[in-house]
PDB file of C-alpha atoms and ligand atoms in Angstrom:
ATOM      1  CA  MET A  86       0.000   0.000   0.000  1.00  0.00           C
ATOM      2  CA  PRO A  87       1.483   3.402  -0.934  1.00  0.00           C
ATOM      3  CA  GLN A  88       2.383   5.693   1.933  1.00  0.00           C
ATOM      4  CA  PRO A  89       0.081   8.715   2.413  1.00  0.00           C
ATOM      5  CA  ILE A  90       1.407  11.996   1.042  1.00  0.00           C
ATOM      6  CA  LEU A  91       2.491  14.484   3.708  1.00  0.00           C
ATOM      7  CA  LEU A  92       3.197  18.021   2.471  1.00  0.00           C
ATOM      8  CA  VAL A  93       5.593  20.005   4.653  1.00  0.00           C
ATOM      9  CA  THR A  94       5.633  23.746   3.941  1.00  0.00           C
ATOM     10  CA  ARG A  95       8.994  24.563   5.622  1.00  0.00           C
ATOM     11  CA  ARG A  96      12.305  22.984   6.391  1.00  0.00           C
ATOM     12  CA  LEU A  97      12.014  21.131   9.714  1.00  0.00           C
ATOM     13  CA  PRO A  98      14.609  19.802  12.189  1.00  0.00           C
ATOM     14  CA  ALA A  99      16.507  16.844  10.703  1.00  0.00           C
ATOM     15  CA  ALA A 100      15.043  14.270  13.103  1.00  0.00           C
ATOM     16  CA  ILE A 101      11.517  15.301  12.157  1.00  0.00           C
ATOM     17  CA  GLU A 102      12.162  15.269   8.431  1.00  0.00           C
ATOM     18  CA  ALA A 103      13.691  11.793   8.868  1.00  0.00           C
ATOM     19  CA  ARG A 104      10.588  10.564  10.709  1.00  0.00           C
ATOM     20  CA  ALA A 105       8.321  12.135   8.089  1.00  0.00           C
ATOM     21  CA  ALA A 106      10.288  10.495   5.259  1.00  0.00           C
ATOM     22  CA  ARG A 107      10.276   7.133   7.041  1.00  0.00           C
ATOM     23  CA  ASP A 108       6.533   7.003   7.678  1.00  0.00           C
ATOM     24  CA  TYR A 109       5.059   8.989   4.777  1.00  0.00           C
ATOM     25  CA  ASN A 110       5.527   9.921   1.176  1.00  0.00           C
ATOM     26  CA  ALA A 111       6.918  13.176   2.527  1.00  0.00           C
ATOM     27  CA  HIS A 112       7.064  16.173   0.223  1.00  0.00           C
ATOM     28  CA  LEU A 113       9.755  18.192   1.990  1.00  0.00           C
ATOM     29  CA  THR A 114      11.196  21.590   1.201  1.00  0.00           C
ATOM     30  CA  ALA A 115      14.553  23.213   1.866  1.00  0.00           C
ATOM     31  CA  SER A 116      12.869  26.597   2.276  1.00  0.00           C
ATOM     32  CA  ASP A 117      12.557  28.576   5.510  1.00  0.00           C
ATOM     33  CA  THR A 118       9.954  30.940   4.076  1.00  0.00           C
ATOM     34  CA  PRO A 119       6.219  30.390   3.537  1.00  0.00           C
ATOM     35  CA  MET A 120       5.313  28.214   0.545  1.00  0.00           C
ATOM     36  CA  LYS A 121       3.590  30.271  -2.158  1.00  0.00           C
ATOM     37  CA  ASP A 122       1.723  27.563  -4.093  1.00  0.00           C
ATOM     38  CA  VAL A 123       0.432  25.498  -1.156  1.00  0.00           C
ATOM     39  CA  VAL A 124      -2.787  24.440  -2.867  1.00  0.00           C
ATOM     40  CA  THR A 125      -0.993  23.130  -5.939  1.00  0.00           C
ATOM     41  CA  GLN A 126       1.674  21.433  -3.845  1.00  0.00           C
ATOM     42  CA  ALA A 127      -1.018  19.769  -1.729  1.00  0.00           C
ATOM     43  CA  ALA A 128      -2.301  17.676  -4.655  1.00  0.00           C
ATOM     44  CA  GLY A 129      -3.029  14.202  -3.294  1.00  0.00           C
ATOM     45  CA  ALA A 130      -1.826  15.053   0.233  1.00  0.00           C
ATOM     46  CA  GLU A 131      -3.619  13.540   3.210  1.00  0.00           C
ATOM     47  CA  ALA A 132      -1.659  15.541   5.752  1.00  0.00           C
ATOM     48  CA  MET A 133       0.069  18.910   5.819  1.00  0.00           C
ATOM     49  CA  ILE A 134       2.489  20.559   8.205  1.00  0.00           C
ATOM     50  CA  CYS A 135       2.392  24.358   8.247  1.00  0.00           C
ATOM     51  CA  CYS A 136       3.945  27.046  10.442  1.00  0.00           C
ATOM     52  CA  PRO A 137       3.218  30.525  11.781  1.00  0.00           C
ATOM     53  CA  GLY A 138       3.448  32.854   8.801  1.00  0.00           C
ATOM     54  CA  ASP A 139       1.672  30.378   6.498  1.00  0.00           C
ATOM     55  CA  MET A 140      -1.794  31.905   6.130  1.00  0.00           C
ATOM     56  CA  PHE A 141      -4.254  29.024   6.109  1.00  0.00           C
ATOM     57  CA  ASP A 142      -7.325  31.232   5.850  1.00  0.00           C
ATOM     58  CA  ALA A 143     -10.822  30.166   4.811  1.00  0.00           C
ATOM     59  CA  GLU A 144     -10.079  30.814   1.142  1.00  0.00           C
ATOM     60  CA  LEU A 145      -6.978  28.638   1.092  1.00  0.00           C
ATOM     61  CA  ILE A 146      -8.626  25.890   3.118  1.00  0.00           C
ATOM     62  CA  ALA A 147     -11.615  25.867   0.746  1.00  0.00           C
ATOM     63  CA  ALA A 148      -9.234  25.358  -2.172  1.00  0.00           C
ATOM     64  CA  LEU A 149      -7.337  22.414  -0.643  1.00  0.00           C
ATOM     65  CA  PRO A 150      -7.814  19.049  -2.299  1.00  0.00           C
ATOM     66  CA  ALA A 151     -10.471  16.751  -0.837  1.00  0.00           C
ATOM     67  CA  THR A 152      -7.744  14.274   0.149  1.00  0.00           C
ATOM     68  CA  VAL A 153      -6.509  16.483   3.029  1.00  0.00           C
ATOM     69  CA  LYS A 154      -7.524  15.064   6.414  1.00  0.00           C
ATOM     70  CA  VAL A 155      -5.252  16.926   8.799  1.00  0.00           C
ATOM     71  CA  ILE A 156      -3.412  20.242   9.017  1.00  0.00           C
ATOM     72  CA  ALA A 157      -0.687  20.170  11.650  1.00  0.00           C
ATOM     73  CA  THR A 158       0.781  23.486  12.654  1.00  0.00           C
ATOM     74  CA  PHE A 159       4.339  23.442  13.940  1.00  0.00           C
ATOM     75  CA  SER A 160       3.371  25.884  16.695  1.00  0.00           C
ATOM     76  CA  VAL A 161       1.138  26.210  19.702  1.00  0.00           C
ATOM     77  CA  GLY A 162      -0.478  29.350  18.251  1.00  0.00           C
ATOM     78  CA  TYR A 163      -2.986  28.676  15.497  1.00  0.00           C
ATOM     79  CA  ASP A 164      -4.229  32.167  14.698  1.00  0.00           C
ATOM     80  CA  HIS A 165      -2.898  31.650  11.145  1.00  0.00           C
ATOM     81  CA  VAL A 166      -5.237  28.687  10.584  1.00  0.00           C
ATOM     82  CA  ASP A 167      -8.980  29.158  10.168  1.00  0.00           C
ATOM     83  CA  VAL A 168      -9.937  26.241  12.380  1.00  0.00           C
ATOM     84  CA  ALA A 169     -13.677  26.675  11.772  1.00  0.00           C
ATOM     85  CA  ALA A 170     -13.135  26.531   8.000  1.00  0.00           C
ATOM     86  CA  ALA A 171     -11.039  23.392   8.395  1.00  0.00           C
ATOM     87  CA  ARG A 172     -13.627  21.779  10.644  1.00  0.00           C
ATOM     88  CA  ALA A 173     -16.356  22.612   8.149  1.00  0.00           C
ATOM     89  CA  ARG A 174     -14.420  20.599   5.564  1.00  0.00           C
ATOM     90  CA  GLY A 175     -13.811  17.715   7.961  1.00  0.00           C
ATOM     91  CA  ILE A 176     -10.108  18.558   8.274  1.00  0.00           C
ATOM     92  CA  ALA A 177      -8.591  18.117  11.734  1.00  0.00           C
ATOM     93  CA  VAL A 178      -6.135  20.741  13.031  1.00  0.00           C
ATOM     94  CA  VAL A 179      -3.394  19.776  15.479  1.00  0.00           C
ATOM     95  CA  ASN A 180      -0.806  21.981  17.210  1.00  0.00           C
ATOM     96  CA  THR A 181       2.033  21.792  19.759  1.00  0.00           C
ATOM     97  CA  PRO A 182       0.828  22.721  23.259  1.00  0.00           C
ATOM     98  CA  ASP A 183       2.963  22.234  26.405  1.00  0.00           C
ATOM     99  CA  VAL A 184       6.242  21.202  24.810  1.00  0.00           C
ATOM    100  CA  LEU A 185       7.323  24.791  24.169  1.00  0.00           C
ATOM    101  CA  SER A 186       6.046  26.418  27.341  1.00  0.00           C
ATOM    102  CA  ILE A 187       9.386  26.471  29.169  1.00  0.00           C
ATOM    103  CA  ALA A 188      11.368  27.663  26.140  1.00  0.00           C
ATOM    104  CA  THR A 189       8.908  30.468  25.434  1.00  0.00           C
ATOM    105  CA  ALA A 190       8.766  31.500  29.084  1.00  0.00           C
ATOM    106  CA  GLU A 191      12.575  31.586  29.148  1.00  0.00           C
ATOM    107  CA  CYS A 192      12.419  33.900  26.149  1.00  0.00           C
ATOM    108  CA  ALA A 193       9.938  36.174  27.940  1.00  0.00           C
ATOM    109  CA  MET A 194      12.237  36.266  30.978  1.00  0.00           C
ATOM    110  CA  LEU A 195      15.142  37.043  28.675  1.00  0.00           C
ATOM    111  CA  LEU A 196      13.201  39.929  27.138  1.00  0.00           C
ATOM    112  CA  ILE A 197      12.237  41.286  30.542  1.00  0.00           C
ATOM    113  CA  LEU A 198      15.806  41.157  31.830  1.00  0.00           C
ATOM    114  CA  ALA A 199      17.380  42.420  28.623  1.00  0.00           C
ATOM    115  CA  ALA A 200      14.959  45.349  28.435  1.00  0.00           C
ATOM    116  CA  ALA A 201      15.177  46.259  32.135  1.00  0.00           C
ATOM    117  CA  ARG A 202      18.980  45.960  32.237  1.00  0.00           C
ATOM    118  CA  ARG A 203      19.606  47.599  28.836  1.00  0.00           C
ATOM    119  CA  ALA A 204      21.433  44.565  27.475  1.00  0.00           C
ATOM    120  CA  GLY A 205      20.729  45.448  23.835  1.00  0.00           C
ATOM    121  CA  GLU A 206      22.238  48.903  24.241  1.00  0.00           C
ATOM    122  CA  GLY A 207      25.309  47.473  25.930  1.00  0.00           C
ATOM    123  CA  GLU A 208      25.816  44.892  23.206  1.00  0.00           C
ATOM    124  CA  ARG A 209      25.475  47.485  20.480  1.00  0.00           C
ATOM    125  CA  MET A 210      27.878  49.808  22.293  1.00  0.00           C
ATOM    126  CA  ILE A 211      30.610  47.171  22.447  1.00  0.00           C
ATOM    127  CA  ARG A 212      30.158  46.057  18.842  1.00  0.00           C
ATOM    128  CA  ALA A 213      30.329  49.682  17.685  1.00  0.00           C
ATOM    129  CA  GLY A 214      33.598  50.167  19.557  1.00  0.00           C
ATOM    130  CA  GLY A 215      31.936  52.702  21.833  1.00  0.00           C
ATOM    131  CA  TRP A 216      32.752  51.185  25.229  1.00  0.00           C
ATOM    132  CA  HIS A 217      35.570  52.932  27.059  1.00  0.00           C
ATOM    133  CA  GLY A 218      35.347  51.155  30.385  1.00  0.00           C
ATOM    134  CA  TRP A 219      33.255  50.902  33.527  1.00  0.00           C
ATOM    135  CA  ALA A 220      31.565  54.101  34.643  1.00  0.00           C
ATOM    136  CA  PRO A 221      29.333  54.732  37.650  1.00  0.00           C
ATOM    137  CA  THR A 222      26.464  56.186  35.623  1.00  0.00           C
ATOM    138  CA  GLN A 223      26.715  53.996  32.556  1.00  0.00           C
ATOM    139  CA  LEU A 224      23.647  52.149  31.251  1.00  0.00           C
ATOM    140  CA  MET A 225      21.738  52.209  34.496  1.00  0.00           C
ATOM    141  CA  GLY A 226      18.606  50.140  34.147  1.00  0.00           C
ATOM    142  CA  THR A 227      16.085  48.953  36.661  1.00  0.00           C
ATOM    143  CA  LEU A 228      15.919  45.900  38.924  1.00  0.00           C
ATOM    144  CA  VAL A 229      13.244  43.359  38.176  1.00  0.00           C
ATOM    145  CA  SER A 230      13.772  41.612  41.508  1.00  0.00           C
ATOM    146  CA  GLY A 231      11.046  42.536  43.959  1.00  0.00           C
ATOM    147  CA  ARG A 232       8.914  44.181  41.253  1.00  0.00           C
ATOM    148  CA  ARG A 233       5.319  43.401  40.407  1.00  0.00           C
ATOM    149  CA  LEU A 234       4.985  41.333  37.241  1.00  0.00           C
ATOM    150  CA  GLY A 235       1.651  41.477  35.442  1.00  0.00           C
ATOM    151  CA  ILE A 236       0.964  38.530  33.163  1.00  0.00           C
ATOM    152  CA  PHE A 237      -1.768  38.986  30.574  1.00  0.00           C
ATOM    153  CA  GLY A 238      -2.881  35.390  29.978  1.00  0.00           C
ATOM    154  CA  LEU A 239      -1.912  32.910  32.705  1.00  0.00           C
ATOM    155  CA  GLY A 240      -1.946  29.839  30.472  1.00  0.00           C
ATOM    156  CA  ARG A 241       0.805  27.245  30.256  1.00  0.00           C
ATOM    157  CA  ILE A 242       3.486  29.701  29.117  1.00  0.00           C
ATOM    158  CA  GLY A 243       2.364  32.434  31.477  1.00  0.00           C
ATOM    159  CA  ARG A 244       2.516  30.007  34.409  1.00  0.00           C
ATOM    160  CA  GLU A 245       6.041  28.920  33.485  1.00  0.00           C
ATOM    161  CA  LEU A 246       7.070  32.569  33.395  1.00  0.00           C
ATOM    162  CA  ALA A 247       5.448  33.092  36.809  1.00  0.00           C
ATOM    163  CA  ARG A 248       7.458  30.155  38.179  1.00  0.00           C
ATOM    164  CA  MET A 249      10.693  31.641  36.843  1.00  0.00           C
ATOM    165  CA  ALA A 250       9.862  35.175  37.971  1.00  0.00           C
ATOM    166  CA  ARG A 251       9.192  33.990  41.524  1.00  0.00           C
ATOM    167  CA  GLY A 252      12.877  33.045  41.563  1.00  0.00           C
ATOM    168  CA  PHE A 253      13.601  36.754  41.081  1.00  0.00           C
ATOM    169  CA  GLY A 254      11.336  37.623  43.987  1.00  0.00           C
ATOM    170  CA  MET A 255       8.749  39.157  41.670  1.00  0.00           C
ATOM    171  CA  GLU A 256       5.171  39.497  42.864  1.00  0.00           C
ATOM    172  CA  ILE A 257       2.884  37.860  40.297  1.00  0.00           C
ATOM    173  CA  HIS A 258      -0.393  39.431  39.141  1.00  0.00           C
ATOM    174  CA  TYR A 259      -2.508  38.287  36.238  1.00  0.00           C
ATOM    175  CA  HIS A 260      -5.456  39.146  34.090  1.00  0.00           C
ATOM    176  CA  ASP A 261      -7.303  36.471  32.137  1.00  0.00           C
ATOM    177  CA  VAL A 262     -10.814  35.636  30.992  1.00  0.00           C
ATOM    178  CA  ALA A 263     -11.443  33.688  34.199  1.00  0.00           C
ATOM    179  CA  ARG A 264      -9.768  33.019  37.517  1.00  0.00           C
ATOM    180  CA  LEU A 265      -7.643  29.870  37.624  1.00  0.00           C
ATOM    181  CA  PRO A 266      -7.905  27.195  40.323  1.00  0.00           C
ATOM    182  CA  ALA A 267      -5.684  27.915  43.328  1.00  0.00           C
ATOM    183  CA  GLU A 268      -3.168  25.186  42.459  1.00  0.00           C
ATOM    184  CA  LEU A 269      -2.543  26.801  39.061  1.00  0.00           C
ATOM    185  CA  GLU A 270      -2.583  30.352  40.417  1.00  0.00           C
ATOM    186  CA  ASN A 271       0.056  29.372  42.932  1.00  0.00           C
ATOM    187  CA  GLY A 272      -0.309  32.641  44.817  1.00  0.00           C
ATOM    188  CA  ALA A 273      -0.649  34.909  41.764  1.00  0.00           C
ATOM    189  CA  VAL A 274      -3.139  37.726  42.260  1.00  0.00           C
ATOM    190  CA  PHE A 275      -6.093  37.611  39.847  1.00  0.00           C
ATOM    191  CA  HIS A 276      -7.462  40.835  38.397  1.00  0.00           C
ATOM    192  CA  PRO A 277     -10.822  40.423  36.676  1.00  0.00           C
ATOM    193  CA  THR A 278     -10.507  43.831  35.041  1.00  0.00           C
ATOM    194  CA  ASP A 279      -7.830  45.969  33.418  1.00  0.00           C
ATOM    195  CA  GLY A 280      -8.812  48.653  35.881  1.00  0.00           C
ATOM    196  CA  THR A 281      -7.014  46.991  38.789  1.00  0.00           C
ATOM    197  CA  PHE A 282      -4.514  44.983  36.735  1.00  0.00           C
ATOM    198  CA  LEU A 283      -2.703  47.626  34.701  1.00  0.00           C
ATOM    199  CA  PRO A 284      -1.781  49.996  37.552  1.00  0.00           C
ATOM    200  CA  VAL A 285       0.196  47.195  39.269  1.00  0.00           C
ATOM    201  CA  CYS A 286       2.142  46.205  36.129  1.00  0.00           C
ATOM    202  CA  GLU A 287       5.650  47.480  36.808  1.00  0.00           C
ATOM    203  CA  VAL A 288       6.579  44.763  34.345  1.00  0.00           C
ATOM    204  CA  LEU A 289       3.956  43.500  31.890  1.00  0.00           C
ATOM    205  CA  SER A 290       4.389  40.291  29.918  1.00  0.00           C
ATOM    206  CA  LEU A 291       1.878  39.306  27.246  1.00  0.00           C
ATOM    207  CA  HIS A 292       0.849  35.655  26.951  1.00  0.00           C
ATOM    208  CA  ALA A 293      -2.613  35.742  25.429  1.00  0.00           C
ATOM    209  CA  PRO A 294      -3.400  34.142  22.066  1.00  0.00           C
ATOM    210  CA  GLY A 295      -3.447  36.212  18.888  1.00  0.00           C
ATOM    211  CA  GLY A 296      -6.553  36.761  16.763  1.00  0.00           C
ATOM    212  CA  ALA A 297      -9.334  39.293  16.451  1.00  0.00           C
ATOM    213  CA  GLY A 298     -10.309  39.180  20.147  1.00  0.00           C
ATOM    214  CA  THR A 299      -6.932  40.407  21.402  1.00  0.00           C
ATOM    215  CA  ARG A 300      -5.862  42.575  18.453  1.00  0.00           C
ATOM    216  CA  HIS A 301      -4.026  45.696  19.676  1.00  0.00           C
ATOM    217  CA  TRP A 302      -4.935  44.894  23.282  1.00  0.00           C
ATOM    218  CA  LEU A 303      -1.987  46.981  24.440  1.00  0.00           C
ATOM    219  CA  ASN A 304      -3.362  50.301  23.212  1.00  0.00           C
ATOM    220  CA  PRO A 305      -2.886  53.934  24.269  1.00  0.00           C
ATOM    221  CA  ALA A 306      -5.477  53.784  27.056  1.00  0.00           C
ATOM    222  CA  ARG A 307      -4.018  50.634  28.607  1.00  0.00           C
ATOM    223  CA  ILE A 308      -0.464  51.952  28.345  1.00  0.00           C
ATOM    224  CA  ALA A 309      -1.566  55.157  30.077  1.00  0.00           C
ATOM    225  CA  ALA A 310      -3.063  53.081  32.911  1.00  0.00           C
ATOM    226  CA  MET A 311       0.306  51.423  33.656  1.00  0.00           C
ATOM    227  CA  PRO A 312       2.834  52.889  36.099  1.00  0.00           C
ATOM    228  CA  ARG A 313       5.184  55.366  34.436  1.00  0.00           C
ATOM    229  CA  GLY A 314       8.507  53.714  33.596  1.00  0.00           C
ATOM    230  CA  ALA A 315       7.104  50.187  33.267  1.00  0.00           C
ATOM    231  CA  VAL A 316       8.760  47.443  31.229  1.00  0.00           C
ATOM    232  CA  VAL A 317       6.816  45.508  28.557  1.00  0.00           C
ATOM    233  CA  ALA A 318       7.655  42.093  27.085  1.00  0.00           C
ATOM    234  CA  ASN A 319       5.883  40.271  24.261  1.00  0.00           C
ATOM    235  CA  ALA A 320       6.789  36.716  23.307  1.00  0.00           C
ATOM    236  CA  ALA A 321       3.209  35.790  22.345  1.00  0.00           C
ATOM    237  CA  ARG A 322       1.824  37.413  19.198  1.00  0.00           C
ATOM    238  CA  GLY A 323       2.705  40.760  17.652  1.00  0.00           C
ATOM    239  CA  THR A 324      -0.934  41.516  17.014  1.00  0.00           C
ATOM    240  CA  LEU A 325      -1.474  42.017  20.770  1.00  0.00           C
ATOM    241  CA  VAL A 326       0.368  45.338  20.580  1.00  0.00           C
ATOM    242  CA  ASP A 327      -0.610  48.619  18.952  1.00  0.00           C
ATOM    243  CA  ASP A 328       2.888  49.430  17.729  1.00  0.00           C
ATOM    244  CA  THR A 329       2.233  53.129  17.199  1.00  0.00           C
ATOM    245  CA  ALA A 330       1.122  53.434  20.818  1.00  0.00           C
ATOM    246  CA  LEU A 331       4.043  51.454  22.219  1.00  0.00           C
ATOM    247  CA  ILE A 332       6.579  53.399  20.155  1.00  0.00           C
ATOM    248  CA  ALA A 333       5.111  56.695  21.398  1.00  0.00           C
ATOM    249  CA  ALA A 334       5.258  55.416  24.986  1.00  0.00           C
ATOM    250  CA  LEU A 335       8.878  54.285  24.602  1.00  0.00           C
ATOM    251  CA  LYS A 336       9.723  57.773  23.347  1.00  0.00           C
ATOM    252  CA  SER A 337       7.852  59.589  26.114  1.00  0.00           C
ATOM    253  CA  GLY A 338       9.205  57.391  28.919  1.00  0.00           C
ATOM    254  CA  GLN A 339       5.748  56.149  29.922  1.00  0.00           C
ATOM    255  CA  ILE A 340       7.235  52.754  29.040  1.00  0.00           C
ATOM    256  CA  ALA A 341      10.905  52.690  30.052  1.00  0.00           C
ATOM    257  CA  ALA A 342      11.850  49.701  27.944  1.00  0.00           C
ATOM    258  CA  ALA A 343      10.354  46.855  25.945  1.00  0.00           C
ATOM    259  CA  GLY A 344      11.453  43.453  24.743  1.00  0.00           C
ATOM    260  CA  LEU A 345       9.737  42.040  21.675  1.00  0.00           C
ATOM    261  CA  ASP A 346      10.045  38.634  20.023  1.00  0.00           C
ATOM    262  CA  VAL A 347       6.960  38.894  17.826  1.00  0.00           C
ATOM    263  CA  TYR A 348       5.553  41.580  15.515  1.00  0.00           C
ATOM    264  CA  ASP A 349       2.277  42.616  13.965  1.00  0.00           C
ATOM    265  CA  GLY A 350       2.703  41.698  10.291  1.00  0.00           C
ATOM    266  CA  GLU A 351       6.007  39.907  10.856  1.00  0.00           C
ATOM    267  CA  PRO A 352       8.584  39.437   9.443  1.00  0.00           C
ATOM    268  CA  ARG A 353       8.006  43.141   8.834  1.00  0.00           C
ATOM    269  CA  VAL A 354       8.997  45.102  11.958  1.00  0.00           C
ATOM    270  CA  ASN A 355       7.503  48.539  12.487  1.00  0.00           C
ATOM    271  CA  PRO A 356      10.400  50.842  11.505  1.00  0.00           C
ATOM    272  CA  GLY A 357       9.574  53.064  14.476  1.00  0.00           C
ATOM    273  CA  TYR A 358      11.245  50.504  16.760  1.00  0.00           C
ATOM    274  CA  LEU A 359      14.490  50.338  14.842  1.00  0.00           C
ATOM    275  CA  GLY A 360      15.915  53.681  15.956  1.00  0.00           C
ATOM    276  CA  LEU A 361      14.920  53.267  19.610  1.00  0.00           C
ATOM    277  CA  GLU A 362      17.637  52.244  22.060  1.00  0.00           C
ATOM    278  CA  ASN A 363      15.156  51.170  24.732  1.00  0.00           C
ATOM    279  CA  VAL A 364      13.653  48.247  22.856  1.00  0.00           C
ATOM    280  CA  VAL A 365      15.168  44.781  22.518  1.00  0.00           C
ATOM    281  CA  LEU A 366      14.163  43.063  19.283  1.00  0.00           C
ATOM    282  CA  LEU A 367      14.398  39.306  18.754  1.00  0.00           C
ATOM    283  CA  PRO A 368      13.347  37.414  15.609  1.00  0.00           C
ATOM    284  CA  HIS A 369      10.500  35.215  16.968  1.00  0.00           C
ATOM    285  CA  LEU A 370      12.800  32.695  18.596  1.00  0.00           C
ATOM    286  CA  GLY A 371      10.731  31.896  21.698  1.00  0.00           C
ATOM    287  CA  SER A 372      10.576  28.167  21.049  1.00  0.00           C
ATOM    288  CA  ALA A 373      13.907  27.972  19.217  1.00  0.00           C
ATOM    289  CA  THR A 374      15.853  25.404  21.196  1.00  0.00           C
ATOM    290  CA  THR A 375      16.917  22.117  19.662  1.00  0.00           C
ATOM    291  CA  GLU A 376      15.070  20.068  22.279  1.00  0.00           C
ATOM    292  CA  THR A 377      11.910  22.132  21.960  1.00  0.00           C
ATOM    293  CA  ARG A 378      11.750  22.149  18.178  1.00  0.00           C
ATOM    294  CA  ASP A 379      12.305  18.373  18.102  1.00  0.00           C
ATOM    295  CA  ALA A 380       9.541  17.901  20.673  1.00  0.00           C
ATOM    296  CA  MET A 381       7.228  20.143  18.630  1.00  0.00           C
ATOM    297  CA  GLY A 382       8.002  18.130  15.516  1.00  0.00           C
ATOM    298  CA  HIS A 383       7.316  14.795  17.188  1.00  0.00           C
ATOM    299  CA  MET A 384       4.072  16.191  18.528  1.00  0.00           C
ATOM    300  CA  VAL A 385       2.832  17.237  15.092  1.00  0.00           C
ATOM    301  CA  MET A 386       3.850  13.849  13.691  1.00  0.00           C
ATOM    302  CA  ASP A 387       2.017  12.052  16.541  1.00  0.00           C
ATOM    303  CA  GLY A 388      -1.060  14.125  15.764  1.00  0.00           C
ATOM    304  CA  ILE A 389      -0.918  13.302  12.058  1.00  0.00           C
ATOM    305  CA  ASP A 390      -0.386   9.595  12.794  1.00  0.00           C
ATOM    306  CA  ALA A 391      -3.430   9.604  15.073  1.00  0.00           C
ATOM    307  CA  VAL A 392      -5.754  11.364  12.629  1.00  0.00           C
ATOM    308  CA  LEU A 393      -4.769   9.144   9.711  1.00  0.00           C
ATOM    309  CA  ALA A 394      -5.241   6.055  11.919  1.00  0.00           C
ATOM    310  CA  GLY A 395      -8.750   7.227  12.807  1.00  0.00           C
ATOM    311  CA  ARG A 396      -7.883   8.136  16.395  1.00  0.00           C
ATOM    312  CA  THR A 397      -8.464  11.469  18.181  1.00  0.00           C
ATOM    313  CA  PRO A 398      -5.068  13.105  18.689  1.00  0.00           C
ATOM    314  CA  ALA A 399      -4.152  14.461  22.105  1.00  0.00           C
ATOM    315  CA  ASN A 400      -3.171  17.740  20.437  1.00  0.00           C
ATOM    316  CA  LEU A 401      -6.370  18.275  18.448  1.00  0.00           C
ATOM    317  CA  VAL A 402      -7.382  21.941  18.306  1.00  0.00           C
ATOM    318  CA  ARG A 403     -11.023  22.002  19.416  1.00  0.00           C
TER     319      ARG A 403
HETATM  320  C1  DGY B 713       4.129  29.183  18.504  1.00  0.00           C
HETATM  321  O1  DGY B 713       4.353  27.995  18.722  1.00  0.00           O
HETATM  322  O2  DGY B 713       2.995  29.620  18.381  1.00  0.00           O
HETATM  323  C2  DGY B 713       5.295  30.088  18.407  1.00  0.00           C
HETATM  324  O3  DGY B 713       4.959  31.350  18.047  1.00  0.00           O
HETATM  325  C3  DGY B 713       6.383  29.503  17.564  1.00  0.00           C
HETATM  326  O4  DGY B 713       6.993  28.572  18.383  1.00  0.00           O
END
């Protein structure tokens, strides 16, 4: 019996491509950028692996061949896949929850520390040959230890960040659609409204999903409600931030510093950030560790195996 066709839209870690080629008629690519002719390439495919940046909207999903049974996104976020459109066509969608929570939380912590302690400025200074030795007033940032950390979205990644931040003696506050059970809150203070949440956010880290419901959540009014001189980190989705508002706040000092790993419309980065010293910019590398990317790959493959075997995958997007 011929192996089912699996279309992979991006280059994947070697171990995952090897597994795909062993178990499927895998149509692999050497490209790191979104595939342009996905529908044509999907001819005869029963399974597809896509990534953030591949826009699997209703129009594309409607045009996919009838053979497609599962779309597996190599990511926990699935705001680039129209899940309702897939469901309407009987196509399952699977993703990669849990396995990247620690890596992404580490990235958020990195952004918080790098922004608060002006690490980007220091790095640029050395590389530009502009460092002339230790000085008492040089690159003074702000401590994060002992500060109040506000987490917008206390899901798996947000909770990992809270665990790490407790090690810095940070006081954890959160805002989410509903209060979590005590064992998941682990002492974090729940704020049902922005009204009480934002004023305590000396450091704010965003961990809510992308999509229409959270688009430009961090807007001028919310920024104004934060303490002056706060630090902002975003390792979730760029669409959560109104860039014009954040850039203005970074210029005025309302926000002292920001660390960003994700961008609205990425890989385009709002040019307003590029000239600002007080923003640390990373290229969406939250989950980019070897262990994590392998685990993500095995999870998408497990999900595909399950769907094609007629089982319900543990990582089915519902
Ligand atoms: C995700 O998984 O959604 C990240 O953005 C990429 O790891």
